[in-house]
CSV table of C-alpha atoms and ligand atoms in Angstrom, one decimal:
chain,number,residue,atom,x,y,z
A,442,MET,CA,22.9,-42.9,1.6
A,443,THR,CA,19.9,-43.3,-0.6
A,444,LYS,CA,20.1,-46.4,-2.7
A,445,LYS,CA,18.6,-46.6,-6.1
A,446,ILE,CA,16.8,-49.8,-7.0
A,447,ALA,CA,15.7,-50.5,-10.6
A,448,VAL,CA,12.5,-52.4,-10.5
A,449,LEU,CA,11.6,-54.5,-13.5
A,450,LEU,CA,8.2,-56.1,-13.0
A,451,GLY,CA,8.2,-58.1,-16.3
A,452,ASP,CA,5.3,-60.4,-17.2
A,453,GLY,CA,2.8,-62.8,-15.8
A,454,ILE,CA,2.9,-62.9,-12.1
A,455,GLY,CA,5.9,-60.6,-12.1
A,456,PRO,CA,4.0,-57.4,-11.2
A,457,GLU,CA,2.0,-59.1,-8.4
A,458,ILE,CA,4.9,-60.6,-6.6
A,459,VAL,CA,7.2,-57.6,-7.0
A,460,ALA,CA,4.4,-55.4,-5.5
A,461,GLU,CA,4.6,-57.4,-2.3
A,462,ALA,CA,8.4,-57.2,-2.3
A,463,MET,CA,8.1,-53.5,-2.6
A,464,LYS,CA,5.8,-53.3,0.4
A,465,VAL,CA,8.5,-55.1,2.4
A,466,LEU,CA,11.2,-52.6,1.2
A,467,GLU,CA,8.9,-49.7,2.1
A,468,ALA,CA,8.5,-51.2,5.6
A,469,LEU,CA,12.3,-51.2,6.0
A,470,ARG,CA,12.2,-47.4,6.0
A,471,ALA,CA,11.2,-47.7,9.6
A,472,PHE,CA,14.6,-49.1,10.3
A,473,GLY,CA,16.4,-46.3,8.7
A,474,PHE,CA,16.8,-47.8,5.2
A,475,LYS,CA,16.7,-45.1,2.5
A,476,PHE,CA,16.0,-46.0,-1.1
A,477,GLU,CA,14.4,-44.8,-4.2
A,478,ALA,CA,12.8,-47.1,-6.8
A,479,GLU,CA,12.5,-46.6,-10.5
A,480,HIS,CA,10.5,-48.8,-12.7
A,481,ALA,CA,11.2,-49.9,-16.3
A,482,PRO,CA,9.7,-52.6,-18.5
A,483,ILE,CA,11.5,-55.8,-19.5
A,484,GLY,CA,10.5,-59.0,-21.3
A,485,GLY,CA,7.1,-59.1,-23.0
A,486,ALA,CA,6.3,-55.8,-21.2
A,487,GLY,CA,9.4,-54.3,-22.8
A,488,TYR,CA,8.3,-55.6,-26.2
A,489,ASP,CA,4.9,-54.1,-25.7
A,490,ALA,CA,6.3,-50.7,-24.6
A,491,ALA,CA,9.3,-50.3,-26.9
A,492,GLY,CA,9.3,-53.3,-29.4
A,493,ASP,CA,12.3,-54.7,-27.5
A,494,PRO,CA,12.4,-57.2,-24.6
A,495,LEU,CA,15.3,-55.2,-23.2
A,496,PRO,CA,14.6,-51.5,-24.1
A,497,GLU,CA,17.6,-49.2,-24.2
A,498,ALA,CA,16.2,-47.1,-21.3
A,499,THR,CA,15.7,-50.2,-19.2
A,500,LEU,CA,19.3,-51.3,-19.6
A,501,LYS,CA,20.5,-47.8,-18.9
A,502,LEU,CA,18.5,-47.6,-15.7
A,503,ALA,CA,19.7,-51.0,-14.6
A,504,LYS,CA,23.3,-50.0,-15.2
A,505,GLN,CA,22.9,-46.8,-13.2
A,506,ALA,CA,21.1,-48.3,-10.3
A,507,ASP,CA,22.8,-49.8,-7.2
A,508,ALA,CA,20.8,-53.0,-7.6
A,509,VAL,CA,18.1,-54.5,-9.8
A,510,LEU,CA,14.9,-56.3,-8.6
A,511,LEU,CA,13.2,-58.4,-11.3
A,512,GLY,CA,9.9,-60.2,-11.3
A,513,ALA,CA,9.7,-62.7,-14.2
A,514,VAL,CA,9.5,-62.7,-18.0
A,515,GLY,CA,7.6,-64.6,-20.6
A,516,GLY,CA,4.1,-65.6,-21.7
A,517,PRO,CA,2.3,-67.5,-24.4
A,518,LYS,CA,1.4,-64.3,-26.1
A,519,TYR,CA,5.0,-63.7,-27.0
A,520,ASP,CA,6.0,-67.3,-28.0
A,521,THR,CA,5.5,-66.7,-31.7
A,522,LEU,CA,7.7,-63.6,-31.9
A,523,PRO,CA,11.0,-63.8,-33.8
A,524,ARG,CA,13.5,-65.3,-31.4
A,525,ASP,CA,15.4,-62.1,-30.7
A,526,LYS,CA,12.2,-60.3,-29.6
A,527,ARG,CA,11.1,-63.0,-27.1
A,528,PRO,CA,11.0,-62.1,-23.4
A,529,GLU,CA,13.6,-64.6,-22.4
A,530,ARG,CA,16.1,-62.9,-24.7
A,531,GLY,CA,15.6,-59.7,-22.7
A,532,LEU,CA,16.5,-61.6,-19.5
A,533,LEU,CA,19.6,-63.2,-21.1
A,534,ARG,CA,20.7,-59.9,-22.5
A,535,ILE,CA,20.5,-58.0,-19.3
A,536,ARG,CA,22.4,-60.7,-17.5
A,537,LYS,CA,25.1,-60.5,-20.2
A,538,GLU,CA,25.2,-56.7,-20.4
A,539,LEU,CA,25.5,-56.3,-16.7
A,540,LYS,CA,28.2,-59.1,-16.6
A,541,LEU,CA,26.2,-61.0,-13.9
A,542,PHE,CA,28.3,-64.2,-14.2
A,543,ALA,CA,27.6,-65.6,-10.7
A,544,ASN,CA,24.1,-66.8,-10.0
A,545,LEU,CA,23.5,-67.7,-6.4
A,546,ARG,CA,20.5,-70.0,-5.9
A,547,PRO,CA,20.1,-71.1,-2.3
A,548,ALA,CA,17.8,-74.1,-1.6
A,549,LEU,CA,16.9,-73.8,2.0
A,550,LEU,CA,14.2,-75.8,3.7
A,551,TYR,CA,12.2,-73.8,6.2
A,552,PRO,CA,11.3,-76.4,8.9
A,553,GLN,CA,7.6,-75.5,8.7
A,554,LEU,CA,7.6,-76.5,5.0
A,555,ALA,CA,9.0,-80.0,5.5
A,556,ALA,CA,5.6,-81.5,4.8
A,557,ALA,CA,5.2,-79.5,1.6
A,558,SER,CA,8.3,-81.1,0.0
A,559,SER,CA,7.7,-84.0,-2.4
A,560,LEU,CA,10.4,-85.9,-0.5
A,561,LYS,CA,10.1,-87.5,2.9
A,562,PRO,CA,10.7,-85.0,5.8
A,563,GLU,CA,13.7,-87.0,7.1
A,564,VAL,CA,15.3,-86.7,3.7
A,565,VAL,CA,15.0,-82.9,3.5
A,566,SER,CA,14.8,-81.6,7.0
A,567,GLY,CA,17.7,-79.3,7.7
A,568,LEU,CA,18.5,-78.9,4.0
A,569,ASP,CA,20.7,-75.9,3.1
A,570,ILE,CA,22.3,-76.0,-0.3
A,571,MET,CA,23.8,-73.1,-2.3
A,572,ILE,CA,23.9,-73.6,-6.0
A,573,VAL,CA,26.4,-71.3,-7.8
A,574,ARG,CA,25.4,-71.3,-11.4
A,575,GLU,CA,27.6,-69.7,-14.0
A,576,LEU,CA,25.2,-67.3,-15.8
A,577,THR,CA,26.8,-65.6,-18.8
A,578,GLY,CA,28.4,-68.4,-20.7
A,579,ASP,CA,27.9,-72.0,-21.8
A,580,ILE,CA,25.4,-73.2,-24.4
A,581,TYR,CA,23.2,-70.3,-23.6
A,582,PHE,CA,25.5,-67.9,-25.4
A,583,GLY,CA,27.9,-70.0,-27.3
A,584,GLN,CA,28.4,-69.4,-31.0
A,585,PRO,CA,27.7,-70.8,-33.6
A,586,ARG,CA,24.0,-71.3,-32.9
A,587,GLY,CA,21.0,-71.6,-35.1
A,588,ILE,CA,18.7,-73.7,-37.3
A,589,GLU,CA,19.8,-74.3,-40.9
A,590,ILE,CA,19.4,-76.6,-43.8
A,591,ARG,CA,22.0,-79.4,-44.1
A,592,ASP,CA,21.6,-82.1,-46.6
A,593,GLY,CA,18.1,-81.2,-47.3
A,594,GLU,CA,16.8,-81.1,-43.8
A,595,ARG,CA,16.7,-78.6,-40.9
A,596,VAL,CA,19.4,-79.0,-38.3
A,597,GLY,CA,19.3,-77.1,-34.9
A,598,PHE,CA,22.7,-76.5,-33.2
A,599,ASN,CA,24.2,-74.7,-30.2
A,600,THR,CA,27.6,-74.6,-28.8
A,601,MET,CA,28.7,-75.4,-25.3
A,602,VAL,CA,31.8,-73.3,-24.6
A,603,TYR,CA,33.7,-72.1,-21.5
A,604,SER,CA,37.0,-70.2,-21.4
A,605,GLU,CA,39.4,-70.7,-18.5
A,606,SER,CA,38.8,-67.2,-17.2
A,607,GLU,CA,35.0,-67.7,-17.2
A,608,VAL,CA,35.4,-70.9,-15.1
A,609,ARG,CA,38.0,-69.4,-12.9
A,610,ARG,CA,36.0,-66.4,-11.8
A,611,VAL,CA,32.9,-68.3,-11.0
A,612,ALA,CA,35.0,-71.0,-9.2
A,613,HIS,CA,36.5,-68.2,-7.0
A,614,VAL,CA,33.0,-67.0,-6.1
A,615,ALA,CA,31.9,-70.6,-5.2
A,616,PHE,CA,35.0,-71.3,-3.1
A,617,GLY,CA,34.5,-67.9,-1.3
A,618,ILE,CA,30.9,-68.8,-0.4
A,619,ALA,CA,31.9,-72.3,0.7
A,620,MET,CA,34.5,-70.7,3.0
A,621,LYS,CA,31.7,-68.9,4.8
A,622,ARG,CA,29.5,-72.0,5.0
A,623,ARG,CA,30.4,-75.7,5.7
A,624,LYS,CA,33.5,-75.6,3.5
A,625,GLN,CA,32.3,-78.3,1.0
A,626,LEU,CA,32.2,-77.6,-2.7
A,627,CYS,CA,30.9,-80.0,-5.3
A,628,SER,CA,31.7,-79.1,-8.9
A,629,VAL,CA,29.1,-80.6,-11.3
A,630,GLU,CA,29.9,-81.3,-15.0
A,631,LYS,CA,29.9,-84.0,-17.6
A,632,ALA,CA,33.6,-84.5,-18.0
A,633,ASN,CA,33.2,-88.1,-19.0
A,634,VAL,CA,31.7,-87.0,-22.3
A,635,LEU,CA,32.3,-83.2,-22.9
A,636,GLU,CA,35.6,-81.5,-23.5
A,637,CYS,CA,34.1,-78.3,-22.2
A,638,SER,CA,33.5,-80.0,-18.9
A,639,GLU,CA,36.9,-81.6,-18.9
A,640,LEU,CA,38.4,-78.1,-18.9
A,641,TRP,CA,35.9,-76.9,-16.3
A,642,LYS,CA,37.0,-79.6,-13.9
A,643,GLU,CA,40.7,-78.9,-14.5
A,644,ILE,CA,40.3,-75.2,-13.7
A,645,VAL,CA,38.1,-75.8,-10.7
A,646,ILE,CA,40.8,-78.1,-9.3
A,647,GLU,CA,43.4,-75.4,-10.0
A,648,VAL,CA,41.4,-72.7,-8.3
A,649,GLY,CA,40.9,-75.0,-5.4
A,650,ARG,CA,44.6,-74.9,-4.5
A,651,ASP,CA,43.9,-71.3,-3.2
A,652,TYR,CA,41.3,-72.7,-0.8
A,653,PRO,CA,42.9,-75.7,1.0
A,654,GLU,CA,40.3,-75.6,3.7
A,655,VAL,CA,37.5,-76.3,1.3
A,656,ALA,CA,36.8,-80.0,0.6
A,657,LEU,CA,36.3,-80.1,-3.2
A,658,SER,CA,34.4,-83.0,-4.9
A,659,HIS,CA,33.3,-83.6,-8.5
A,660,MET,CA,30.1,-85.1,-9.8
A,661,TYR,CA,28.7,-85.8,-13.2
A,662,VAL,CA,25.5,-83.9,-13.7
A,663,ASP,CA,23.3,-87.0,-14.2
A,664,ASN,CA,24.5,-88.4,-10.9
A,665,ALA,CA,24.1,-85.0,-9.2
A,666,ALA,CA,20.4,-84.9,-10.4
A,667,MET,CA,19.9,-88.3,-8.8
A,668,GLN,CA,21.8,-87.5,-5.6
A,669,LEU,CA,19.7,-84.3,-5.2
A,670,VAL,CA,16.6,-86.4,-4.7
A,671,ARG,CA,18.3,-89.4,-3.1
A,672,ALA,CA,20.4,-87.7,-0.3
A,673,PRO,CA,20.3,-83.9,-0.9
A,674,LYS,CA,21.8,-83.1,2.5
A,675,GLN,CA,25.2,-84.3,1.3
A,676,PHE,CA,25.6,-81.0,-0.5
A,677,ASP,CA,26.8,-77.7,0.9
A,678,VAL,CA,27.8,-75.6,-2.1
A,679,ILE,CA,27.4,-76.7,-5.7
A,680,VAL,CA,29.2,-74.9,-8.6
A,681,THR,CA,28.2,-75.7,-12.1
A,682,GLY,CA,27.7,-74.2,-15.6
A,683,ASN,CA,24.7,-72.3,-17.0
A,684,ILE,CA,22.6,-75.1,-18.4
A,685,PHE,CA,23.3,-77.7,-15.7
A,686,GLY,CA,22.7,-75.0,-13.1
A,687,ASP,CA,19.4,-74.0,-14.7
A,688,ILE,CA,18.1,-77.6,-14.5
A,689,LEU,CA,19.5,-78.6,-11.1
A,690,SER,CA,18.2,-75.4,-9.4
A,691,ASP,CA,14.7,-76.2,-10.5
A,692,GLU,CA,15.1,-79.7,-9.2
A,693,ALA,CA,16.6,-78.4,-5.9
A,694,SER,CA,13.7,-76.0,-5.4
A,695,MET,CA,11.2,-78.9,-5.1
A,696,LEU,CA,13.2,-80.2,-2.2
A,697,THR,CA,12.2,-77.1,-0.3
A,698,GLY,CA,8.5,-77.5,-0.9
A,699,SER,CA,7.9,-75.1,-3.8
A,700,ILE,CA,9.7,-73.3,-6.5
A,701,GLY,CA,7.7,-70.3,-5.2
A,702,MET,CA,10.1,-70.1,-2.2
A,703,LEU,CA,13.5,-69.7,-4.0
A,704,PRO,CA,15.2,-66.4,-4.4
A,705,SER,CA,18.3,-65.7,-6.4
A,706,ALA,CA,21.1,-63.3,-6.8
A,707,SER,CA,23.1,-62.7,-10.0
A,708,LEU,CA,26.3,-60.9,-9.3
A,709,ASP,CA,29.1,-59.2,-11.2
A,710,ALA,CA,32.7,-59.0,-10.2
A,711,ASP,CA,31.9,-56.1,-7.8
A,712,ASN,CA,28.9,-57.7,-6.2
A,713,LYS,CA,26.5,-55.4,-8.0
A,714,GLY,CA,23.6,-57.5,-8.9
A,715,MET,CA,20.1,-58.4,-10.1
A,716,TYR,CA,17.7,-60.2,-7.8
A,717,GLU,CA,14.9,-62.4,-9.0
A,718,PRO,CA,12.8,-65.4,-7.9
A,719,ILE,CA,14.0,-68.5,-9.8
A,720,HIS,CA,10.4,-69.4,-10.8
A,721,GLY,CA,9.1,-68.0,-14.1
A,722,SER,CA,6.1,-65.8,-15.0
A,723,ALA,CA,3.5,-68.6,-14.4
A,724,PRO,CA,1.1,-67.3,-17.0
A,725,ASP,CA,-1.5,-69.9,-15.9
A,726,ILE,CA,-2.0,-68.2,-12.5
A,727,ALA,CA,-1.2,-64.6,-13.5
A,728,GLY,CA,-3.7,-62.0,-12.3
A,729,LYS,CA,-5.4,-64.4,-10.0
A,730,GLY,CA,-3.8,-63.1,-6.8
A,731,ILE,CA,-2.6,-66.6,-5.7
A,732,ALA,CA,1.1,-66.5,-6.6
A,733,ASN,CA,3.6,-67.0,-3.8
A,734,PRO,CA,5.5,-63.7,-3.3
A,735,LEU,CA,8.0,-65.2,-0.8
A,736,ALA,CA,10.7,-66.0,-3.4
A,737,THR,CA,10.7,-62.3,-4.5
A,738,ILE,CA,10.6,-61.1,-0.9
A,739,LEU,CA,13.6,-63.4,-0.1
A,740,SER,CA,15.3,-62.0,-3.2
A,741,VAL,CA,15.1,-58.5,-1.6
A,742,ALA,CA,16.8,-60.0,1.4
A,743,MET,CA,19.6,-61.2,-0.8
A,744,LEU,CA,19.8,-57.8,-2.5
A,745,LEU,CA,20.3,-56.2,0.9
A,746,ARG,CA,22.9,-58.8,1.9
A,747,TYR,CA,25.0,-59.1,-1.2
A,748,THR,CA,24.9,-55.8,-2.9
A,749,LEU,CA,23.9,-53.2,-0.3
A,750,GLN,CA,25.9,-54.8,2.6
A,751,GLU,CA,22.8,-54.5,4.9
A,752,ALA,CA,23.0,-58.0,6.4
A,753,ALA,CA,21.0,-57.0,9.5
A,754,LEU,CA,18.1,-55.9,7.3
A,755,ALA,CA,18.3,-59.1,5.3
A,756,GLU,CA,18.1,-61.1,8.5
A,757,ARG,CA,15.0,-59.1,9.5
A,758,ILE,CA,13.2,-60.1,6.3
A,759,GLU,CA,14.3,-63.7,6.6
A,760,ALA,CA,13.1,-63.8,10.2
A,761,ALA,CA,9.8,-62.3,9.1
A,762,VAL,CA,9.3,-64.9,6.5
A,763,GLN,CA,10.1,-67.7,9.0
A,764,LYS,CA,7.5,-66.1,11.3
A,765,VAL,CA,4.7,-66.0,8.8
A,766,LEU,CA,5.4,-69.6,8.0
A,767,ALA,CA,5.3,-70.5,11.7
A,768,GLN,CA,2.0,-68.6,12.0
A,769,GLY,CA,0.7,-71.0,9.4
A,770,TYR,CA,0.3,-68.6,6.4
A,771,ARG,CA,0.6,-70.5,3.1
A,772,THR,CA,-0.1,-69.7,-0.5
A,773,GLY,CA,-1.6,-72.5,-2.6
A,774,ASP,CA,1.8,-73.9,-3.7
A,775,ILE,CA,2.9,-74.6,-0.2
A,776,TYR,CA,-0.4,-75.3,1.4
A,777,THR,CA,-0.8,-78.4,3.5
A,778,GLU,CA,-3.8,-79.5,5.6
A,779,GLY,CA,-4.1,-77.6,8.8
A,780,THR,CA,-2.5,-74.4,7.6
A,781,ARG,CA,-4.0,-71.0,6.6
A,782,LYS,CA,-4.3,-70.6,2.8
A,783,VAL,CA,-3.8,-67.0,1.7
A,784,GLY,CA,-3.4,-65.1,-1.5
A,785,THR,CA,-0.4,-63.0,-2.8
A,786,VAL,CA,-1.4,-59.8,-1.1
A,787,ALA,CA,-2.3,-61.3,2.3
A,788,MET,CA,1.0,-63.1,2.3
A,789,GLY,CA,2.9,-59.8,1.6
A,790,ASP,CA,0.8,-58.1,4.3
A,791,ALA,CA,1.7,-60.9,6.8
A,792,VAL,CA,5.4,-60.5,6.1
A,793,VAL,CA,5.2,-56.7,6.6
A,794,ALA,CA,3.2,-57.2,9.9
A,795,ALA,CA,5.9,-59.6,11.1
A,796,LEU,CA,8.6,-57.1,10.2
A,797,ARG,CA,6.9,-54.4,12.2
A,798,GLN,CA,6.5,-56.6,15.3
B,1383,IPM,C1,16.0,-69.2,-15.0
B,1383,IPM,C2,15.0,-69.3,-16.2
B,1383,IPM,C3,15.7,-68.6,-17.4
B,1383,IPM,C4,17.0,-69.4,-17.7
B,1383,IPM,C5,14.8,-68.5,-18.7
B,1383,IPM,C6,13.5,-67.8,-18.4
B,1383,IPM,C7,15.5,-67.8,-19.8
B,1383,IPM,O1,14.7,-70.6,-16.5
B,1383,IPM,O2,16.3,-68.1,-14.6
B,1383,IPM,O3,16.3,-70.2,-14.5
B,1383,IPM,O4,16.9,-70.4,-18.4
B,1383,IPM,O5,18.0,-69.0,-17.2
B,1384,MG,MG1,15.4,-72.0,-15.0
């Protein structure tokens, strides 16, 4: 059956990296994969096209499609817009509208990139962590929020909030993933200070009773941030809230050499999802043809695996990425002496060539 993929390029390096991911998808036709792609603007591009970072037509397309592939949003040009018109709001709204509550962010070290990590090779070699970040709740969406005058001065405020059901559903996803991996789950919160975290922990323990084979542990977020750089291989699956997951997943990405390597899946209750690299729009290098397209290409692999149930095709892509790394191809962010520095397009071409071999 022909699958429909909504392609949202977004801003900055978004169009360049997604173009390479689309070449990879095209190459999969040779293996019998049938798809059609439809493009729509989001983020700053959505604002430019329709005065809205999430235009109505884009949301409609995303809802109809089997899966969504997204580049990145944001850029300095849009920083002075009213808050609800900013690119990031478009991204947050599409996550919320599509009910994509489970954000999977794998931090996997490709052996060839051990030298590109800022940590010693022995600390990171063999690293394979899955961060499950709750994506539609927490301080990102909690009410009340705002900036207002109190006692003659401006006060900014946000609300950290989680309901039992929100914690429960993401905990089930995380335990389910742990069951397919090394059966270790670490729940990260700040229960020593925050009531919201206290409830989080309680619910995760409760859900854990359904998964007696999974070894559940708990860690405060400050300690987790430290442990990630001290001894990251102690982690298998991490489950955490939206804001902690945002921060820890950026941190974890550096263990793998570059944030340019990390894909993500954002799933709803039926495994329908949106796929995007975890890095941003990188306005500083946009248009220069030097961005690393591998995180986006690996996001396509996740799309095939989690939403389209095409695990074999996903493995083909992942093997092709391994192969180009083994061949020495490196974009600037993962370049180390003795390897072959290439740009965005050449990296995409190399992956396609490896797929065809
Ligand atoms: C991410 C990004 C987004 C987030 C921004 C761009 C709104 O940092 O996907 O991690 O904070 O979720
Ligand atoms: Mg982030």
